[in-house]
């Protein structure tokens, strides 16, 4: 047992003179090393905190200002216009504070104030520059003179080596659009979905809302935008995610896949060892703020606030609302394997465990033949079912004794790891392989992922991996950033031996993983079983299809002089029309991270222009017009001029004020029967896919949003591949994921034919 192994390091003897403690030298060594590591970490965090706090200036610039002011004083020049003398007179005179010391201290204080003022001025100027968005609306390859000047100024003020959070204080706030603009754009978005009579009715309701009570709501919203960092993000997290009482499995959580074609090793424990070690390296960089901030054009910074809660984070269930618990410096993870939970320490002697040491620990878990305790096997299904029963069960059965201690170990872990007993991954010989892989990552067996953790790492017995992510704390580009780092580190830095093991020596003196203990009564086991049955019903209804479109990719689309995203979105509109014979309200996720604490905005991809293109079977002029329209809407969404987040916040204000709005109620109840999202790739550019074409990611996906609709996630991989992840429900007679995938493929080929571009790039 692990407890027995650890006890030999601490011995005592009872004597007539008292208790004689005998401490092991090895233990004292580890205590010393842990303390040194802890202080190093604090020092690095303090240093990086200072660098971030004074950015875009640097601490050395303070010294330059102080020297400059002192030099002017010795030259008998007063650049402070008497302020140094006024500071001097306010300082006390004593034997320790001579007149000369007063003068020097006064000059230093003035120089510091001048330096801080300079920092605030630089930040204000940078914030003003980052509020300029005309560059987004300029044609590709064409840049105006004003934009060129703007780029030079931004580059000059951005400093040389920014840290992850360096730009946070310089990012502009998300602007509140005008009521007139939002109503106009909304009516324009629903025009292709309504007949003339329905549209006139909607127009009347919208115009009535615009007159009253919209101005009242708008005033409160503007007040919030001045006071809060972001007028959307906190309400979005609370009301869209945390207040939802339905299961988060499938309905909210999303997944990310491994490399599409490559499995670096087929040894499950070895792959887990490398990947966990790579995640710990990423976490260390993240906690120190040492990651490079993401920047559009390599210059315009994106907000980094979502990264903060990636690790050490759990969604805690509540009766009315959940909350996100984020901790610091968690030194363990919890592993689930064949119905048992194990606690694995991630540090030894003040350092991270090496990959080979982690492999040893995970192999010990795989070799453990013990059986699950009563109620333990399906315990994670509590996180897969409805939130209220889980919250009540947690309060009743998990707030004392060994159950509390074991649950606390899970909820305070760095993240959750499942060593899955199935094998998954893409198999060219099996057309269903990608579908089954996606379903496994999204819901598994409904009891082998802890869906409340910020993310669950899944490692299959054939060495394939994936991630299931809880959605409230961040959006997919954030987990994608970490995932790209992990895959590149795993394959190109850490590597494996010829036998497929992790590199490095094996330290067999490590204490074995600790098996968590449970005492789950029959009443709680019934709740667990009930949650499992609800989750199983949801999982069994998910119809998934993974479509690898390799007829052409971004390379050929560039020849069409069209945005790849617009090309694909119009392909989806054409495919949906052929699939169902009608148009529907379409959701495409766009990011608003050019603003502080920005998350997402909706692009309503079904437009009058797109419907005009799809109905007469696609003329080139209509396609180009529809593509330009879509690209313009995407740019508006990115720059804070979207529709849906503004309407959502107006609705929240109406509820708080107790004023009913038929218009907002109708808008917020409209179903998104086609929900789409593009998975970003190569955020870090760590893998050269031109040099290593097999090392491409497969992207990820999510469950269907509407009962009778489709969810489509896609990733543009390199120049020649686009992967579609399509979800729907078996229970709907209107949908079929495989059929929709075939329609997407044909629509993409038909659009290519408009340009007479036959060759594969």
XYZ file of C-alpha atoms in Angstrom:
761
model
C 0.000 0.000 0.000
C 1.130 3.568 -0.681
C 0.526 4.527 2.964
C 2.889 1.772 4.139
C 5.568 2.828 1.688
C 5.393 6.441 2.837
C 5.383 5.510 6.537
C 8.942 4.106 6.459
C 10.241 7.614 5.887
C 8.847 8.716 9.238
C 9.634 6.697 12.382
C 9.377 7.419 16.081
C 10.250 5.683 19.344
C 8.560 6.220 22.683
C 11.170 6.493 25.486
C 11.011 7.506 29.172
C 12.352 10.885 28.061
C 9.566 11.393 25.512
C 9.180 10.685 21.816
C 12.315 10.288 19.701
C 11.543 11.319 16.100
C 13.652 9.826 13.340
C 13.350 11.569 9.987
C 14.687 10.012 6.813
C 17.399 11.948 4.998
C 15.617 11.201 1.738
C 12.414 12.787 3.062
C 14.293 15.853 4.280
C 15.919 16.129 0.859
C 12.518 16.070 -0.854
C 11.119 18.617 1.590
C 14.082 20.894 0.875
C 13.754 20.503 -2.902
C 9.998 21.107 -2.759
C 10.581 24.296 -0.797
C 13.231 25.514 -3.253
C 10.922 24.774 -6.193
C 8.052 26.592 -4.498
C 10.150 29.717 -3.882
C 11.526 29.627 -7.423
C 7.992 29.462 -8.757
C 6.946 32.431 -6.608
C 9.967 34.442 -7.725
C 9.301 33.734 -11.399
C 5.624 34.606 -11.020
C 6.514 37.833 -9.236
C 9.029 38.765 -11.932
C 6.600 38.013 -14.756
C 3.826 39.796 -12.871
C 5.995 42.925 -12.742
C 6.866 42.622 -16.437
C 3.180 42.270 -17.319
C 2.151 45.060 -14.949
C 4.442 47.679 -16.505
C 4.031 46.555 -20.144
C 4.589 47.984 -22.782
C 7.389 49.599 -20.792
C 10.026 47.569 -18.952
C 11.533 47.775 -15.439
C 14.823 48.921 -16.963
C 13.049 51.938 -18.462
C 12.306 53.091 -14.887
C 16.036 53.216 -14.212
C 16.593 55.205 -17.394
C 13.984 57.782 -16.350
C 15.459 58.044 -12.837
C 18.989 58.550 -14.229
C 17.699 61.157 -16.685
C 15.944 63.139 -13.931
C 18.969 62.913 -11.624
C 21.217 64.109 -14.445
C 19.068 67.182 -15.056
C 19.248 68.020 -11.360
C 23.033 67.948 -11.362
C 22.913 70.157 -14.456
C 20.731 72.538 -12.381
C 17.754 72.069 -14.681
C 14.345 71.363 -13.127
C 12.162 69.371 -15.577
C 9.513 68.953 -12.860
C 8.622 72.654 -12.786
C 8.913 72.770 -8.994
C 7.247 69.436 -8.228
C 10.474 67.895 -6.889
C 10.835 70.769 -4.420
C 7.192 70.370 -3.294
C 7.752 66.627 -2.755
C 10.919 67.446 -0.825
C 9.134 69.829 1.574
C 6.558 67.133 2.394
C 9.249 64.644 3.441
C 10.207 64.570 7.140
C 13.642 65.783 8.245
C 15.582 63.525 10.626
C 19.086 62.279 11.310
C 18.401 59.490 8.829
C 16.910 61.859 6.220
C 19.448 64.496 5.321
C 18.704 67.324 2.916
C 20.646 65.572 0.175
C 18.779 62.309 0.811
C 15.505 64.231 0.644
C 16.487 65.682 -2.706
C 17.472 62.297 -4.138
C 14.332 60.597 -2.824
C 12.139 63.415 -4.160
C 13.719 63.059 -7.583
C 13.196 59.275 -7.532
C 9.540 59.692 -6.527
C 8.968 62.245 -9.278
C 10.736 60.028 -11.827
C 8.609 57.055 -10.752
C 5.414 59.076 -11.108
C 6.553 60.314 -14.517
C 7.383 56.733 -15.552
C 3.987 55.421 -14.445
C 2.240 58.251 -16.278
C 4.213 57.341 -19.371
C 3.080 53.699 -19.051
C -0.588 54.718 -18.757
C -0.195 57.036 -21.736
C 1.330 54.250 -23.842
C -1.479 51.895 -22.835
C -4.131 54.479 -23.671
C -2.576 55.123 -27.085
C -2.263 51.373 -27.740
C -5.883 50.831 -26.680
C -6.987 53.585 -29.043
C -4.956 52.027 -31.869
C -6.404 48.570 -31.171
C -9.906 50.052 -31.450
C -9.215 50.660 -35.141
C -10.790 47.838 -37.169
C -10.885 49.148 -40.724
C -8.014 46.806 -41.618
C -10.352 43.818 -41.267
C -12.694 45.154 -43.932
C -9.996 45.784 -46.522
C -9.682 43.403 -49.462
C -7.157 40.600 -49.138
C -3.756 41.713 -50.460
C -4.757 45.388 -50.480
C -3.822 47.657 -47.608
C -4.588 51.348 -47.318
C -1.963 53.878 -46.358
C -3.713 54.602 -43.040
C -3.663 50.892 -42.168
C 0.055 50.683 -42.956
C 0.724 53.623 -40.615
C -1.501 51.999 -37.994
C 0.392 48.696 -38.232
C 3.728 50.460 -37.749
C 2.451 52.315 -34.663
C 0.965 49.154 -33.113
C 4.199 47.296 -33.707
C 6.246 50.093 -32.146
C 4.059 50.259 -29.033
C 3.696 46.483 -28.597
C 7.149 45.945 -27.173
C 9.605 43.231 -28.095
C 8.828 40.153 -25.975
C 5.277 40.266 -24.621
C 4.121 37.644 -22.131
C 0.734 35.935 -22.267
C -1.118 38.616 -20.300
C 0.966 41.647 -21.321
C -1.724 43.166 -23.550
C -4.734 42.625 -21.269
C -4.774 46.183 -19.891
C -4.403 47.630 -23.410
C -7.276 45.762 -25.054
C -10.381 47.849 -25.818
C -13.777 47.090 -24.307
C -16.434 45.347 -26.362
C -18.679 48.134 -27.744
C -22.465 48.068 -27.384
C -24.047 48.282 -30.862
C -26.880 50.745 -31.446
C -30.451 49.462 -31.220
C -31.141 50.630 -34.776
C -28.203 48.672 -36.221
C -29.040 45.489 -34.311
C -32.750 45.557 -35.264
C -31.914 46.282 -38.902
C -29.416 43.442 -39.105
C -31.766 41.074 -37.294
C -34.638 41.751 -39.712
C -32.232 41.287 -42.602
C -31.134 37.911 -41.170
C -34.659 36.486 -40.855
C -35.955 37.794 -44.201
C -35.055 34.620 -46.181
C -36.775 32.442 -43.554
C -40.162 34.225 -43.472
C -42.884 34.776 -46.048
C -44.112 38.315 -46.706
C -46.877 38.229 -44.109
C -44.655 36.738 -41.402
C -41.944 39.257 -42.165
C -44.353 42.197 -41.886
C -45.506 40.931 -38.498
C -41.930 40.561 -37.308
C -41.082 44.019 -38.633
C -43.976 45.508 -36.654
C -42.981 43.731 -33.426
C -39.338 44.783 -33.898
C -40.194 48.426 -34.560
C -42.492 48.518 -31.521
C -39.633 47.160 -29.414
C -37.266 49.758 -30.869
C -39.541 52.567 -29.705
C -40.157 51.126 -26.255
C -38.741 49.513 -24.084
C -35.466 49.078 -26.029
C -34.078 52.550 -25.105
C -34.490 51.730 -21.381
C -32.675 48.427 -21.747
C -29.936 50.023 -23.835
C -29.183 52.647 -21.172
C -28.622 49.972 -18.563
C -26.494 47.954 -20.953
C -24.281 50.947 -21.751
C -23.904 51.608 -18.052
C -22.728 48.019 -17.588
C -20.295 48.327 -20.506
C -18.679 51.335 -18.805
C -18.472 49.593 -15.434
C -17.712 45.972 -16.312
C -14.706 44.731 -18.276
C -17.020 43.095 -20.830
C -20.776 43.607 -20.978
C -21.448 40.085 -22.328
C -19.013 37.499 -20.950
C -20.133 37.143 -17.316
C -23.822 36.883 -18.263
C -22.976 34.515 -21.107
C -21.124 32.167 -18.754
C -23.815 32.327 -16.091
C -27.043 32.135 -18.102
C -25.982 30.080 -21.117
C -23.831 27.572 -19.249
C -23.959 27.571 -15.460
C -27.723 28.053 -14.974
C -28.615 25.282 -17.406
C -30.141 22.342 -15.503
C -30.031 19.829 -18.350
C -27.146 17.347 -18.753
C -23.927 18.954 -19.986
C -22.763 15.716 -21.629
C -23.446 16.034 -25.396
C -25.506 19.221 -24.847
C -22.596 21.448 -23.807
C -19.251 19.634 -23.627
C -17.205 19.232 -26.803
C -14.329 16.995 -27.872
C -10.958 17.237 -29.621
C -9.275 14.387 -31.482
C -5.721 13.120 -31.751
C -3.521 13.281 -34.848
C -5.522 11.823 -37.723
C -3.070 9.356 -39.265
C -0.330 8.841 -36.659
C -0.148 6.958 -33.340
C 3.366 7.583 -31.913
C 3.166 4.507 -29.678
C 0.627 1.755 -29.125
C 1.550 1.457 -25.444
C -1.268 3.053 -23.494
C 0.735 3.893 -20.355
C 3.623 5.346 -22.397
C 1.360 7.616 -24.448
C -0.340 8.782 -21.266
C 3.074 9.442 -19.674
C 4.325 11.659 -22.488
C 1.047 13.522 -22.933
C 0.574 14.221 -19.216
C 4.179 15.429 -18.938
C 3.657 17.724 -21.953
C 0.508 19.096 -20.293
C 2.454 19.814 -17.123
C 5.066 21.690 -19.149
C 2.303 23.723 -20.765
C 0.705 24.400 -17.357
C 4.022 25.653 -15.984
C 4.375 28.082 -18.889
C 0.737 29.108 -18.463
C 1.011 29.754 -14.723
C 4.142 31.822 -15.261
C 2.518 33.711 -18.141
C 5.394 32.703 -20.406
C 3.284 31.641 -23.390
C 3.345 34.022 -26.339
C 0.006 35.810 -26.782
C -1.912 34.989 -29.947
C -1.825 37.902 -32.439
C -3.724 38.450 -35.672
C -1.397 39.396 -38.543
C 1.342 38.640 -36.017
C 0.655 42.081 -34.502
C -2.925 42.546 -33.192
C -3.218 40.825 -29.775
C -6.060 38.519 -28.766
C -7.451 38.412 -25.229
C -5.888 35.688 -23.069
C -8.193 35.662 -20.041
C -9.786 32.295 -20.901
C -6.478 30.465 -20.438
C -6.451 31.152 -16.682
C -8.908 28.378 -15.773
C -7.626 25.621 -18.052
C -6.106 23.550 -15.238
C -7.122 22.960 -11.608
C -10.728 23.790 -12.481
C -14.055 22.046 -11.890
C -17.676 22.940 -12.477
C -19.447 22.447 -9.126
C -23.171 21.562 -9.332
C -25.805 23.643 -7.550
C -29.573 23.515 -7.157
C -30.263 26.704 -9.142
C -26.897 27.382 -10.699
C -23.448 25.806 -10.877
C -20.215 27.644 -10.228
C -16.678 27.241 -11.540
C -14.084 26.402 -8.905
C -10.538 27.333 -9.881
C -7.562 26.557 -7.655
C -3.798 27.040 -7.877
C -0.819 24.706 -7.616
C -2.640 21.387 -7.756
C -0.041 18.639 -7.566
C -2.054 15.555 -8.438
C -4.424 14.175 -11.028
C -7.125 11.530 -10.725
C -7.169 8.531 -13.064
C -10.223 6.417 -13.883
C -9.713 2.853 -15.100
C -12.228 -0.001 -15.204
C -14.469 1.597 -12.598
C -11.709 2.497 -10.086
C -10.355 5.949 -9.193
C -6.653 6.489 -8.475
C -4.841 9.569 -7.180
C -1.454 10.114 -8.849
C 1.054 12.650 -7.542
C 2.663 14.684 -10.312
C 5.740 15.894 -8.393
C 8.773 14.160 -6.927
C 11.555 15.997 -5.119
C 10.147 19.379 -6.147
C 9.987 18.596 -9.885
C 7.469 17.185 -12.337
C 7.539 13.435 -12.767
C 9.428 12.461 -15.899
C 7.458 10.747 -18.699
C 9.046 7.382 -17.810
C 7.954 7.815 -14.179
C 4.434 8.700 -15.231
C 4.373 5.651 -17.516
C 5.318 3.489 -14.539
C 2.493 4.941 -12.451
C -0.081 4.468 -15.178
C 1.118 0.942 -15.868
C 0.647 0.138 -12.186
C -2.964 1.261 -12.525
C -3.458 -0.822 -15.672
C -2.017 -3.858 -13.866
C -4.218 -3.391 -10.799
C -6.797 -6.214 -10.757
C -8.956 -4.913 -7.912
C -12.699 -4.602 -8.432
C -14.712 -1.371 -8.150
C -16.350 -0.693 -4.806
C -20.188 -0.683 -4.609
C -21.455 2.340 -6.574
C -17.980 3.300 -7.819
C -18.202 1.943 -11.380
C -20.834 4.382 -12.630
C -20.191 7.205 -10.168
C -19.053 9.663 -12.919
C -22.498 9.352 -14.544
C -23.693 11.814 -11.871
C -21.850 14.476 -13.909
C -23.541 13.224 -17.110
C -27.149 13.461 -15.926
C -29.405 16.315 -14.834
C -27.728 18.897 -12.639
C -30.226 19.138 -9.769
C -30.122 15.428 -8.729
C -26.315 15.577 -8.865
C -26.254 18.738 -6.723
C -28.574 17.178 -4.134
C -26.652 13.900 -4.068
C -23.400 15.820 -3.618
C -24.793 17.719 -0.637
C -26.281 14.611 0.965
C -23.699 11.901 0.363
C -20.366 13.600 -0.404
C -19.849 16.239 2.302
C -18.249 14.093 5.018
C -16.055 11.072 5.566
C -14.191 9.174 2.882
C -16.690 10.203 0.204
C -15.888 13.876 0.799
C -12.146 13.221 0.744
C -12.339 11.209 -2.494
C -14.631 13.690 -4.246
C -12.357 16.523 -3.144
C -9.393 14.681 -4.684
C -11.264 14.615 -8.014
C -12.506 18.196 -7.912
C -9.148 19.640 -6.859
C -7.093 17.607 -9.352
C -5.107 19.331 -12.088
C -7.318 17.489 -14.574
C -9.002 14.106 -15.026
C -7.518 11.165 -16.935
C -9.392 8.136 -18.254
C -7.362 5.080 -19.233
C -9.995 3.669 -21.577
C -10.314 -0.067 -22.149
C -11.462 0.413 -25.765
C -9.450 1.083 -28.938
C -10.441 3.942 -31.234
C -9.047 6.110 -34.008
C -9.325 6.635 -37.741
C -9.107 3.447 -39.820
C -9.279 3.911 -43.632
C -10.645 0.360 -43.892
C -13.566 1.105 -41.561
C -15.931 3.845 -42.739
C -17.484 4.049 -39.255
C -14.193 4.353 -37.341
C -14.220 8.157 -37.124
C -17.889 8.138 -36.101
C -17.279 5.722 -33.224
C -14.149 7.641 -32.178
C -16.156 10.887 -32.024
C -18.983 9.322 -30.004
C -16.501 7.836 -27.566
C -14.836 11.200 -26.986
C -18.152 13.030 -26.655
C -19.870 10.710 -24.189
C -17.953 7.414 -23.833
C -19.913 4.881 -21.791
C -21.598 7.804 -19.962
C -19.778 6.830 -16.752
C -16.078 6.908 -17.646
C -15.463 10.670 -18.011
C -15.796 13.301 -15.284
C -17.756 15.809 -17.364
C -17.479 18.557 -14.715
C -13.679 18.823 -14.925
C -12.304 21.583 -17.138
C -11.181 18.756 -19.388
C -10.883 14.990 -19.305
C -7.903 13.447 -21.106
C -8.826 10.081 -22.656
C -6.090 7.578 -23.550
C -7.252 4.442 -25.377
C -5.636 1.037 -25.080
C -4.184 1.338 -28.610
C -2.407 4.610 -27.733
C -4.896 6.969 -29.366
C -5.910 9.994 -27.292
C -8.510 12.756 -27.141
C -10.037 15.377 -24.870
C -13.558 16.053 -23.601
C -13.917 19.696 -22.520
C -16.442 21.379 -20.242
C -17.616 24.495 -22.079
C -18.399 27.133 -19.446
C -14.816 28.189 -18.712
C -13.567 28.612 -22.309
C -14.154 28.045 -26.019
C -12.547 25.518 -28.358
C -9.584 27.676 -29.593
C -8.274 27.771 -26.009
C -8.135 24.015 -25.500
C -6.925 23.741 -29.113
C -3.931 25.928 -28.254
C -2.909 23.581 -25.433
C -3.629 20.492 -27.551
C -1.375 21.664 -30.382
C 1.467 22.234 -27.910
C 0.940 18.797 -26.348
C 0.870 16.884 -29.646
C 3.984 18.641 -30.942
C 5.866 18.112 -27.663
C 4.799 14.464 -27.468
C 5.880 13.584 -31.013
C 8.833 15.868 -31.730
C 10.463 16.630 -28.356
C 9.789 13.823 -25.899
C 9.503 10.885 -28.299
C 9.616 7.152 -27.507
C 12.099 4.309 -27.446
C 12.208 1.685 -30.201
C 9.952 -0.501 -28.014
C 7.404 2.312 -27.648
C 8.194 3.234 -24.044
C 8.819 6.740 -22.723
C 12.447 7.789 -22.759
C 14.373 8.056 -19.498
C 15.184 5.966 -16.471
C 12.516 4.282 -14.375
C 12.365 5.275 -10.712
C 10.753 2.250 -9.049
C 10.965 3.844 -5.607
C 7.969 6.059 -6.414
C 4.977 5.445 -4.169
C 2.211 3.656 -6.069
C -0.961 5.558 -7.009
C -3.511 5.758 -4.201
C -6.863 4.097 -4.780
C -9.712 6.397 -3.739
C -12.130 4.930 -1.222
C -15.912 5.218 -1.280
C -18.839 4.324 0.947
C -21.814 4.882 -1.340
C -25.182 3.910 0.181
C -27.938 2.161 -1.767
C -30.010 5.354 -2.052
C -27.117 7.150 -3.733
C -26.486 4.162 -6.004
C -30.080 4.496 -7.225
C -29.478 8.165 -8.062
C -26.286 7.171 -9.904
C -28.194 4.557 -11.904
C -30.952 7.053 -12.718
C -28.391 9.592 -13.994
C -26.727 6.855 -16.017
C -29.996 5.863 -17.701
C -30.729 9.507 -18.630
C -27.210 9.942 -20.013
C -27.371 6.628 -21.876
C -30.599 7.710 -23.566
C -28.951 10.944 -24.719
C -25.806 9.159 -25.919
C -27.704 6.455 -27.817
C -29.641 9.139 -29.690
C -26.497 10.871 -31.034
C -25.931 10.170 -34.734
C -22.353 11.040 -35.723
C -20.520 11.068 -39.008
C -16.908 12.050 -39.595
C -16.384 13.172 -43.174
C -12.845 13.482 -44.548
C -13.114 15.747 -47.580
C -9.827 15.355 -49.488
C -10.913 16.147 -53.050
C -9.468 19.631 -52.523
C -8.789 22.074 -49.723
C -7.599 25.563 -48.904
C -5.100 25.513 -51.750
C -7.752 25.362 -54.459
C -10.161 27.679 -52.609
C -7.456 30.360 -52.633
C -7.486 30.167 -56.428
C -11.169 31.115 -56.285
C -10.185 34.309 -54.459
C -12.748 33.466 -51.808
C -12.519 33.161 -48.059
C -12.239 29.425 -47.226
C -14.747 29.885 -44.416
C -17.272 31.585 -46.732
C -16.738 28.834 -49.323
C -17.499 26.119 -46.756
C -20.442 27.964 -45.213
C -22.083 28.346 -48.616
C -21.401 24.668 -49.218
C -23.233 23.921 -45.970
C -26.178 26.097 -47.028
C -26.410 24.315 -50.370
C -26.092 20.909 -48.677
C -28.781 21.720 -46.120
C -31.198 22.922 -48.783
C -30.708 19.682 -50.704
C -30.964 17.631 -47.512
C -34.199 19.148 -46.187
C -35.591 21.179 -49.068
C -35.714 24.334 -46.960
C -33.565 26.995 -45.324
C -33.050 27.392 -41.595
C -31.606 29.746 -39.027
C -27.866 29.021 -39.076
C -25.360 29.625 -36.299
C -21.675 30.075 -36.979
C -19.386 30.856 -34.074
C -17.022 33.817 -34.438
C -14.554 35.050 -31.843
C -14.500 38.512 -30.237
C -11.109 38.138 -28.580
C -9.782 41.404 -29.974
C -11.715 42.879 -27.029
C -10.921 42.338 -23.368
C -12.572 39.167 -22.015
C -14.222 38.614 -25.380
C -15.544 35.147 -26.187
C -17.831 34.546 -29.155
C -20.446 36.128 -31.397
C -22.892 34.555 -33.848
C -22.667 34.885 -37.603
C -26.099 34.208 -39.130
C -24.934 32.383 -42.238
C -28.321 31.963 -43.910
C -28.800 35.215 -45.838
C -30.858 36.493 -48.739
C -27.693 36.254 -50.826
C -26.960 32.629 -49.834
C -30.535 31.510 -50.510
C -30.454 33.228 -53.907
C -27.290 31.278 -54.702
C -28.595 27.876 -53.598
C -32.052 27.936 -55.166
C -31.195 28.371 -58.868
C -28.413 25.801 -58.483
C -25.565 28.167 -58.103
C -24.443 30.791 -60.525
C -20.932 32.134 -60.084
C -21.980 35.793 -59.713
C -24.496 34.879 -57.019
C -21.889 32.774 -55.223
C -19.408 35.637 -55.121
C -22.075 38.024 -53.878
C -23.107 35.576 -51.142
C -19.467 34.941 -50.158
C -18.763 38.675 -49.888
C -21.873 39.095 -47.745
C -20.828 36.278 -45.423
C -17.298 37.612 -45.068
C -18.626 41.066 -44.215
C -20.939 39.626 -41.546
C -18.054 37.643 -40.060
C -15.965 40.803 -39.867
C -18.815 42.708 -38.218
C -19.163 39.949 -35.623
C -15.432 40.008 -34.867
C -15.457 43.779 -34.386
C -18.332 43.825 -31.890
C -21.128 44.666 -34.341
C -22.902 41.321 -34.188
C -26.564 40.749 -33.452
C -27.099 37.926 -31.013
C -24.961 38.827 -27.991
C -26.512 42.296 -27.936
C -30.040 40.855 -28.104
C -29.152 38.289 -25.435
C -27.964 40.990 -23.023
C -31.037 43.132 -23.727
C -33.144 40.080 -22.833
C -31.278 39.639 -19.521
C -31.871 43.323 -18.692
C -35.581 42.906 -19.496
C -35.811 39.962 -17.095
C -33.975 41.820 -14.322
C -36.241 44.860 -14.800
C -39.328 42.650 -14.930
C -40.472 44.063 -18.281
C -41.861 41.548 -20.756
C -40.712 41.898 -24.371
C -42.563 39.781 -26.986
C -39.845 40.614 -29.514
C -36.931 39.436 -27.362
C -38.853 36.370 -26.208
C -39.441 35.347 -29.812
C -35.850 36.042 -30.867
C -34.350 34.004 -28.017
C -36.700 31.047 -28.628
C -35.838 30.587 -32.311
C -34.068 27.208 -32.831
C -30.697 26.940 -34.561
C -31.313 23.939 -36.821
C -27.856 24.244 -38.351
C -25.144 25.042 -35.815
C -21.598 25.331 -37.174
C -18.106 26.120 -35.959
C -14.625 26.144 -37.452
C -11.836 24.584 -35.391
C -8.665 26.690 -35.644
C -5.387 24.957 -36.442
C -1.705 25.897 -36.379
C -2.176 28.547 -33.683
C 1.387 27.905 -32.545
C 2.859 26.642 -35.829
C 4.807 23.963 -33.964
C 4.229 21.221 -36.540
C 5.358 21.810 -40.111
C 2.614 19.948 -41.975
C 4.353 20.567 -45.294
C 7.335 18.611 -43.996
C 5.272 16.145 -41.937
C 1.966 15.775 -43.849
C 0.855 12.794 -41.742
C 1.021 14.815 -38.517
C -2.250 16.654 -39.031
C -4.964 17.067 -36.428
C -8.454 15.712 -36.935
C -10.194 18.631 -35.213
C -13.167 18.087 -32.935
C -16.897 18.481 -32.627
C -20.012 18.846 -30.505
C -23.505 17.437 -30.168
C -26.591 18.613 -32.075
C -28.127 21.845 -30.776
C -31.693 21.274 -32.042
C -33.655 18.014 -31.859
C -34.312 18.161 -35.609
C -31.098 19.872 -36.667
C -27.418 19.334 -37.411
C -24.242 20.296 -35.598
C -21.247 20.715 -37.900
C -17.684 21.392 -36.847
C -14.970 21.581 -39.491
C -11.230 22.071 -39.629
C -9.250 23.207 -42.669
C -6.113 21.064 -42.511
C -3.248 22.270 -44.679
C -3.900 22.774 -48.373
C -5.715 19.553 -49.313
C -7.973 18.368 -46.503
C -11.131 19.553 -44.746
C -12.568 17.381 -41.970
C -16.269 17.671 -41.082
C -17.704 16.416 -37.769
C -21.468 16.085 -38.222
C -23.944 15.353 -35.433
C -27.710 14.908 -35.308
C -30.271 12.756 -33.506
C -31.476 9.306 -34.514
C -34.875 10.193 -33.050
C -35.451 12.860 -35.705
C -36.903 11.512 -38.967
C -35.656 14.656 -40.730
C -31.930 14.181 -40.148
C -29.258 11.676 -41.108
C -25.631 12.600 -40.421
C -24.173 10.309 -43.085
C -26.615 11.603 -45.708
C -25.792 15.196 -44.774
C -22.088 14.408 -45.083
C -22.645 13.153 -48.622
C -24.612 16.296 -49.432
C -21.775 18.445 -48.110
C -19.262 16.587 -50.246
C -21.373 17.032 -53.396
C -22.078 20.699 -52.629
C -18.364 21.427 -52.268
C -17.645 19.725 -55.595
C -20.467 21.617 -57.315
C -19.159 24.955 -56.096
C -15.694 24.059 -57.349
C -17.221 23.307 -60.764
C -18.462 26.914 -60.977
C -14.842 28.038 -61.174
C -13.830 25.344 -63.702
C -11.025 24.277 -61.367
C -10.730 20.533 -61.797
C -7.254 19.763 -60.509
C -6.579 18.705 -56.952
C -4.184 21.078 -55.278
